[in-house]
XYZ file of C-alpha atoms in Angstrom:
470
model
C 52.228 236.530 139.407
C 54.933 237.499 141.881
C 57.944 235.343 141.605
C 58.373 232.872 144.464
C 61.109 230.309 143.782
C 62.944 230.387 147.104
C 61.843 230.919 150.785
C 61.539 234.643 151.565
C 64.847 236.106 152.731
C 64.761 238.249 155.850
C 65.893 241.866 155.646
C 69.483 242.430 156.894
C 69.984 244.081 159.280
C 66.627 244.005 161.116
C 65.232 247.568 161.679
C 64.944 248.435 165.300
C 61.911 250.158 166.829
C 62.199 253.933 166.958
C 63.096 255.001 170.510
C 59.686 256.693 171.246
C 57.801 253.618 169.893
C 59.881 251.249 172.056
C 59.350 253.312 175.078
C 55.583 253.502 174.523
C 55.262 249.745 174.085
C 57.193 248.906 177.156
C 55.153 251.350 179.179
C 51.693 250.241 177.934
C 51.983 246.472 177.198
C 51.384 243.972 180.023
C 52.431 241.058 177.882
C 55.800 240.486 176.240
C 57.524 242.924 173.886
C 60.221 240.733 172.131
C 62.854 242.476 170.008
C 65.933 241.454 168.019
C 68.645 240.255 170.395
C 66.197 238.950 172.980
C 66.636 235.217 173.717
C 63.048 234.473 172.666
C 63.207 236.497 169.418
C 63.914 233.696 166.923
C 61.146 231.610 168.367
C 58.749 234.535 168.534
C 59.219 235.582 164.919
C 58.695 232.073 163.568
C 55.377 231.204 161.743
C 53.805 227.941 160.791
C 54.813 228.184 157.145
C 58.628 228.129 157.115
C 58.850 229.606 153.640
C 58.261 233.010 155.273
C 61.387 233.909 157.234
C 60.693 237.416 158.426
C 62.396 239.649 161.001
C 59.999 242.057 162.637
C 61.267 245.007 164.668
C 59.135 243.640 167.646
C 56.694 240.977 168.484
C 54.006 241.926 171.051
C 52.559 238.909 172.712
C 49.332 240.456 173.947
C 47.513 239.289 176.985
C 44.371 241.328 176.562
C 42.670 243.918 174.396
C 44.607 246.755 176.106
C 47.834 245.309 174.729
C 46.340 245.136 171.301
C 45.233 248.701 171.428
C 48.721 249.836 172.522
C 50.279 248.013 169.643
C 47.879 249.415 167.092
C 48.451 252.955 168.356
C 52.253 252.417 168.164
C 52.150 251.050 164.616
C 49.870 253.764 163.362
C 51.620 256.704 165.061
C 55.051 255.542 163.947
C 54.130 254.305 160.436
C 55.266 250.800 161.157
C 54.101 247.755 159.184
C 51.587 245.782 161.301
C 51.008 242.107 161.103
C 48.383 240.244 163.165
C 48.944 236.695 164.223
C 46.278 234.346 165.589
C 47.017 230.725 165.088
C 49.931 231.428 162.723
C 48.694 229.065 160.001
C 48.304 231.652 157.215
C 49.916 229.997 154.242
C 50.676 233.454 152.773
C 52.717 234.432 155.826
C 50.416 237.241 156.893
C 51.204 236.647 160.587
C 54.609 238.273 160.293
C 56.485 241.032 158.529
C 59.985 242.541 158.132
C 60.977 245.620 160.125
C 57.469 246.165 161.574
C 55.328 245.222 164.476
C 53.636 241.766 164.999
C 50.676 241.461 167.319
C 50.699 237.871 168.466
C 47.378 236.826 170.148
C 48.579 233.328 171.156
C 48.445 234.128 174.868
C 44.747 235.138 174.545
C 43.107 231.738 174.467
C 40.236 231.640 176.981
C 36.853 230.166 175.987
C 33.609 230.740 177.869
C 30.625 228.508 176.987
C 27.016 229.236 177.790
C 25.298 225.873 177.395
C 21.823 227.356 178.069
C 21.772 229.537 174.999
C 24.405 227.462 173.106
C 27.080 230.109 172.530
C 30.818 230.354 173.125
C 32.952 233.418 173.478
C 36.607 232.685 172.500
C 39.549 234.982 172.474
C 41.347 235.742 169.244
C 44.432 233.582 169.939
C 42.426 230.339 170.355
C 42.917 227.385 168.101
C 40.085 225.105 167.079
C 41.474 222.522 169.529
C 40.840 225.168 172.354
C 37.248 225.701 171.217
C 36.479 222.016 170.589
C 37.717 221.078 173.989
C 35.656 223.657 175.803
C 32.426 223.149 173.903
C 32.596 219.340 173.802
C 32.230 219.230 177.598
C 28.653 220.377 176.983
C 27.940 218.171 173.933
C 28.160 221.179 171.650
C 30.313 222.268 168.721
C 30.518 224.718 165.822
C 32.141 224.580 162.370
C 35.910 224.751 162.723
C 38.814 223.594 160.579
C 40.232 220.160 159.983
C 43.476 220.600 161.903
C 43.208 221.366 165.607
C 46.134 223.796 165.659
C 44.529 226.139 163.140
C 43.608 229.529 164.689
C 39.928 230.424 164.967
C 40.653 234.030 163.856
C 42.067 233.475 160.370
C 39.707 230.664 159.559
C 36.534 232.494 160.570
C 37.496 235.786 158.984
C 38.132 234.021 155.712
C 34.854 232.072 155.830
C 35.723 228.803 157.551
C 35.236 225.381 156.084
C 35.320 222.193 158.112
C 33.653 218.900 159.061
C 30.317 220.506 160.072
C 29.984 222.880 157.109
C 27.145 221.014 155.331
C 25.144 220.664 158.569
C 25.933 223.960 160.383
C 27.277 226.316 157.745
C 30.608 228.031 157.578
C 32.469 229.270 160.679
C 31.529 232.845 159.682
C 27.841 231.843 159.492
C 27.951 230.894 163.119
C 29.616 234.091 164.244
C 27.125 236.184 166.268
C 29.387 238.997 167.506
C 33.009 240.094 167.659
C 35.190 242.476 169.672
C 37.458 244.433 167.303
C 40.285 246.885 167.805
C 39.997 249.234 164.858
C 42.750 251.263 163.145
C 41.895 254.171 165.431
C 42.852 252.010 168.368
C 39.379 251.822 169.738
C 37.614 248.661 170.863
C 34.082 248.111 169.364
C 31.682 245.204 169.718
C 29.955 244.470 166.472
C 27.008 242.222 165.684
C 23.837 242.368 163.632
C 22.620 245.511 165.398
C 25.889 247.287 166.353
C 28.323 248.302 163.612
C 26.445 245.892 161.262
C 28.592 246.906 158.292
C 31.700 245.872 160.103
C 30.101 242.699 161.301
C 29.113 241.886 157.720
C 32.644 242.496 156.454
C 34.274 240.337 159.105
C 32.362 237.326 157.943
C 34.635 236.420 155.049
C 36.474 239.680 154.463
C 39.704 238.526 156.063
C 41.934 240.648 158.356
C 41.330 243.914 156.547
C 39.216 245.733 159.121
C 40.891 245.412 162.485
C 42.196 243.005 165.162
C 39.429 240.705 166.427
C 40.247 240.061 170.112
C 37.259 237.804 170.723
C 34.603 235.897 168.704
C 31.201 234.751 169.869
C 29.813 231.716 168.117
C 26.527 229.855 167.823
C 26.857 226.254 168.960
C 25.040 223.097 167.799
C 24.325 219.772 169.534
C 27.240 217.646 168.417
C 28.928 215.093 170.682
C 30.214 211.825 169.295
C 30.474 211.279 165.551
C 31.364 208.559 163.161
C 34.688 209.647 161.738
C 37.984 208.835 160.040
C 39.674 208.186 156.749
C 38.899 205.560 154.124
C 41.452 204.911 151.378
C 41.053 203.741 147.771
C 43.367 203.288 144.758
C 43.976 206.537 142.820
C 41.155 206.312 140.339
C 38.872 208.918 138.832
C 35.872 206.604 139.200
C 36.280 206.848 143.004
C 36.014 210.727 142.719
C 33.032 210.488 140.361
C 31.166 208.128 142.818
C 32.029 210.460 145.698
C 30.550 213.373 143.692
C 27.434 211.364 143.121
C 27.255 210.390 146.748
C 27.439 214.005 147.882
C 24.536 214.959 145.620
C 22.005 213.123 147.817
C 23.889 212.792 151.154
C 22.162 214.008 154.309
C 23.676 217.271 155.674
C 24.960 215.549 158.811
C 27.215 213.375 156.530
C 30.321 215.367 155.555
C 32.830 213.587 153.381
C 36.039 215.460 152.366
C 37.814 213.993 149.311
C 41.609 213.915 149.076
C 44.375 212.859 146.735
C 47.629 212.018 148.646
C 50.411 209.580 149.159
C 49.359 206.649 151.293
C 50.364 207.326 154.916
C 52.433 204.910 156.971
C 49.393 203.938 159.029
C 48.781 200.501 160.586
C 45.377 200.208 158.890
C 46.840 200.724 155.367
C 48.800 197.825 153.935
C 52.500 198.549 153.597
C 52.401 198.184 149.794
C 50.305 201.355 149.640
C 52.625 203.428 151.772
C 53.910 206.354 149.717
C 51.850 205.516 146.656
C 49.219 207.852 145.273
C 45.771 207.069 146.656
C 42.322 208.630 147.059
C 40.990 209.251 150.558
C 37.675 210.189 152.023
C 37.624 211.816 155.459
C 34.224 211.181 157.022
C 32.456 213.097 159.736
C 28.884 211.766 160.247
C 27.221 213.592 163.123
C 23.908 211.770 162.800
C 22.604 208.911 165.047
C 24.792 205.867 165.702
C 22.106 203.484 164.429
C 22.782 204.815 160.938
C 26.552 204.151 161.062
C 26.277 200.931 159.067
C 24.533 202.783 156.240
C 27.379 205.280 156.110
C 29.927 202.539 156.127
C 28.062 200.865 153.199
C 27.975 204.018 151.130
C 31.691 204.519 151.564
C 32.285 200.927 150.527
C 30.422 201.626 147.261
C 32.927 204.268 146.131
C 35.583 201.687 145.122
C 37.904 199.033 146.465
C 38.679 199.914 150.153
C 42.429 199.448 150.670
C 42.477 200.816 154.182
C 40.085 202.329 156.680
C 39.969 203.768 160.193
C 36.319 204.656 160.817
C 34.791 204.583 164.283
C 32.684 206.487 166.727
C 34.795 209.146 168.438
C 34.301 212.426 170.310
C 33.912 215.219 167.765
C 37.184 216.955 168.782
C 39.204 213.906 167.763
C 38.346 214.185 164.119
C 40.120 217.558 164.050
C 43.368 216.089 165.381
C 43.783 213.153 162.907
C 46.280 214.913 160.754
C 47.936 217.191 163.287
C 51.069 215.039 163.516
C 51.450 215.035 159.715
C 51.315 218.854 159.469
C 53.544 220.163 162.253
C 54.872 223.780 162.328
C 58.045 224.274 160.338
C 57.088 222.748 156.991
C 57.319 224.718 153.737
C 53.992 225.260 152.070
C 52.868 226.700 148.687
C 49.162 226.461 147.967
C 46.383 227.365 145.586
C 42.618 227.151 145.767
C 39.610 227.446 143.435
C 35.871 227.243 143.777
C 33.541 225.294 141.475
C 29.745 225.021 141.140
C 30.171 221.391 139.989
C 32.861 218.882 139.950
C 33.401 218.090 136.239
C 34.953 215.056 134.741
C 37.628 217.361 133.418
C 38.508 218.669 136.956
C 38.668 215.097 138.253
C 41.047 214.173 135.363
C 43.344 217.053 136.336
C 43.343 215.974 140.024
C 44.153 212.388 139.007
C 46.944 213.458 136.625
C 48.650 215.609 139.233
C 47.950 213.007 141.912
C 50.322 210.710 140.057
C 53.168 213.165 140.636
C 52.526 214.454 144.164
C 55.924 215.761 145.248
C 56.028 214.782 148.909
C 54.277 212.868 151.701
C 53.074 216.132 153.207
C 51.451 217.382 150.016
C 47.843 216.723 149.062
C 44.747 217.865 147.265
C 41.539 218.359 149.283
C 38.049 218.942 147.951
C 35.638 220.391 150.526
C 31.877 220.135 149.878
C 30.315 223.480 150.663
C 26.672 222.923 149.903
C 23.836 222.181 152.378
C 23.649 224.776 155.107
C 26.283 226.933 153.330
C 23.754 227.486 150.538
C 21.041 228.714 152.824
C 22.959 231.915 153.338
C 22.584 234.619 150.627
C 25.546 235.641 148.449
C 25.350 239.198 149.897
C 24.399 238.252 153.479
C 28.102 237.946 154.411
C 31.313 238.948 152.721
C 31.865 235.335 151.676
C 30.597 235.705 148.082
C 30.579 232.246 146.527
C 27.359 230.831 147.932
C 26.672 229.069 144.627
C 29.933 227.104 144.795
C 29.498 223.469 145.753
C 33.180 222.553 146.107
C 36.393 224.267 147.263
C 39.521 222.804 145.711
C 42.696 223.206 147.845
C 45.980 221.858 146.537
C 49.607 222.459 146.620
C 52.980 221.376 147.950
C 54.106 220.963 151.538
C 57.680 219.775 152.047
C 60.635 219.662 154.528
C 63.627 220.804 152.447
C 63.794 224.473 151.260
C 65.993 223.350 148.378
C 62.885 221.705 146.891
C 60.982 225.037 146.667
C 61.526 225.651 142.992
C 60.191 222.257 141.919
C 57.225 222.414 144.356
C 56.181 225.887 143.296
C 56.438 224.964 139.617
C 54.368 221.833 140.187
C 51.635 223.734 142.079
C 51.466 226.535 139.450
C 51.229 224.004 136.634
C 48.465 222.217 138.547
C 46.576 225.515 138.993
C 46.886 226.370 135.299
C 45.555 222.953 134.279
C 42.631 223.169 136.679
C 41.450 226.764 135.931
C 39.309 225.868 132.855
C 37.201 223.626 135.129
C 36.699 225.989 138.041
C 35.520 229.510 138.869
C 37.777 232.573 138.463
C 38.371 232.743 142.150
C 38.859 230.685 145.259
C 38.828 230.660 149.091
C 41.101 233.424 150.402
C 42.480 231.108 153.182
C 43.935 228.837 150.413
C 45.518 231.814 148.523
C 49.281 232.207 148.649
C 51.380 235.345 148.818
C 51.363 235.825 145.041
C 47.544 235.859 144.691
C 46.834 239.506 145.427
C 45.611 239.918 141.823
C 42.730 237.576 142.601
C 41.330 239.516 145.612
C 38.544 241.339 143.584
C 37.473 238.141 141.996
C 37.454 236.287 145.322
C 34.931 238.791 146.605
C 32.969 239.151 143.369
C 29.757 241.138 143.862
C 30.761 242.084 147.450
C 34.100 243.741 146.634
C 32.833 247.288 146.269
C 30.874 247.118 149.524
C 33.952 245.725 151.287
C 36.032 248.698 150.015
C 33.434 251.090 151.480
C 33.672 249.351 154.865
C 37.483 249.479 154.580
C 37.402 253.275 153.884
C 35.260 253.795 156.922
C 37.260 251.730 159.427
C 40.807 251.780 158.009
C 41.117 254.620 155.505
C 44.932 254.607 155.739
C 45.148 250.865 155.183
C 47.002 250.119 158.407
C 45.784 246.548 158.173
C 47.336 245.756 154.760
C 49.366 242.567 155.475
C 46.641 240.319 154.197
C 44.852 239.608 151.004
C 44.334 243.296 150.902
C 41.167 245.252 150.062
C 42.693 248.676 149.336
C 40.525 251.565 150.619
C-alpha cells in the first residue's frame, strides 16, 4: 500500500500554465478560468475531502460541453494532468491534482424531467439533491446516494448505491444514455445502440473513459416514503437479526445498517450521545398502510433506544446526514463486498465499533440484492452482481493531526475484515492507496474495460481515477 500518514502536501511552488495553454483557455472557455493568484483560487481548488490539498495550475469552471471540450484539448495538447470534478466527494481526491488542469462541472446543474416517459436528463455537475428536487415534483425518483450533496457523476460511474437500490437497481442500472467528451475532445452520445461499448463501460467503470457532461436516467414512481434512523445498543445480535430481516424483506423496504457513535439528536437519550451504537436507516417506498408492519419489524431487531421514523418526501431521506458530513472534513475509507454477512464479519464490525475514533466516523452496510441481482455480471462494468452487501468503513475527522491514528485504525479494521469478505470492493469507497485492487474490483470485466480504454483513451489522459491502464 502507498503510505498515507499525513494530509497530502501541495507542490511548492505551483506550476503555472504554459503561455499557449493559458491563451487558448481564455479564448475558448465561456466559464471561469481560475489560476494561482486569483482571489477565488483557494476556494476553487478545495475539494470535499480536506486530506487532499492540491494546487492545480488552473481550474476551469465549465458552463457547457464546449468548455469541457476546450479544457480536454488544452490538457491533451500540452501534456497537462487532467482531473475531472463533479460533486467533489471522491474520497480518493480524484477531483483535483497538482500542477495540472481541473475541469469543474459544478456550474452545469440543470435537470430536465419528462414525466410522460419517466426520464430525467441531468448535467454532469448535478448533485443528487438537484435531481431529487426536480424529479419529486412529478412523483418520480431514481436510485441516488445517501447524502444530497454527493455528485451524480462519480456515484453513477462507480455503480451507485442508495435507498432505492433493492427496488430500482443501482444508479448505473437506471442510466439510459450519456453525453461524453472523449480524450479526442469530441462529444458523443452513447446508449444501448450508439457507442454501446462506451455505454457499457460507463456503468461502473469510473471516470476512465471521458468527461460525462450529461446523464439520462430512468425514473420510477416514488413520492412519499417511510424513512429515518432507528438506534440500538452496540450488539452483534442486532446485526444478525438485521441480516435475517433482509433475507425476506420486500424490495421496497431498504434498510442500511450502521455502526456509529450516538448523535446528539433530540430523539436519542443523552446518555447514548457519543457512545457506540447500531443504527438502521430505513427507506420504505411501499404503501403507507404497511408502515406499522415495517415499524414492528424494526422493533424486533433489539431494544430501540431512539428513533425518528416518519412519512416524508423521498428527497428528505437523502438530507438526514448532510449536516454531519460537511465539506472540509478529513476522510480515509475502505470498502469490501460480501456474498453473505457472516458471524465473523459481524464480530469484526462490533469490535471496531467499540473504538470508533470520532463522531464523524462510521461503518455502513448497504444491502445490494433485489433488483441489483437481476442485472447480469457482464451486462454492465459493475462486476459483483453476486454480492449481497457492500461494507463501507473508515475514519472521518476534523483535526489533521489525527490522521496517523485514523489511518492506522482503518487499515487494521480492513485487515481484520478481509477474511470474511471478497477480494474487492466498491470503487467509490476505495481510497487513494487502493490502486492495486482495481483489477480485482472489476473481476471478469477488467480485460473488456481495458479494451474500451484503449479505444477511447489510448494515451490515458483520464488517469486521475482508480485507473484502468490502456
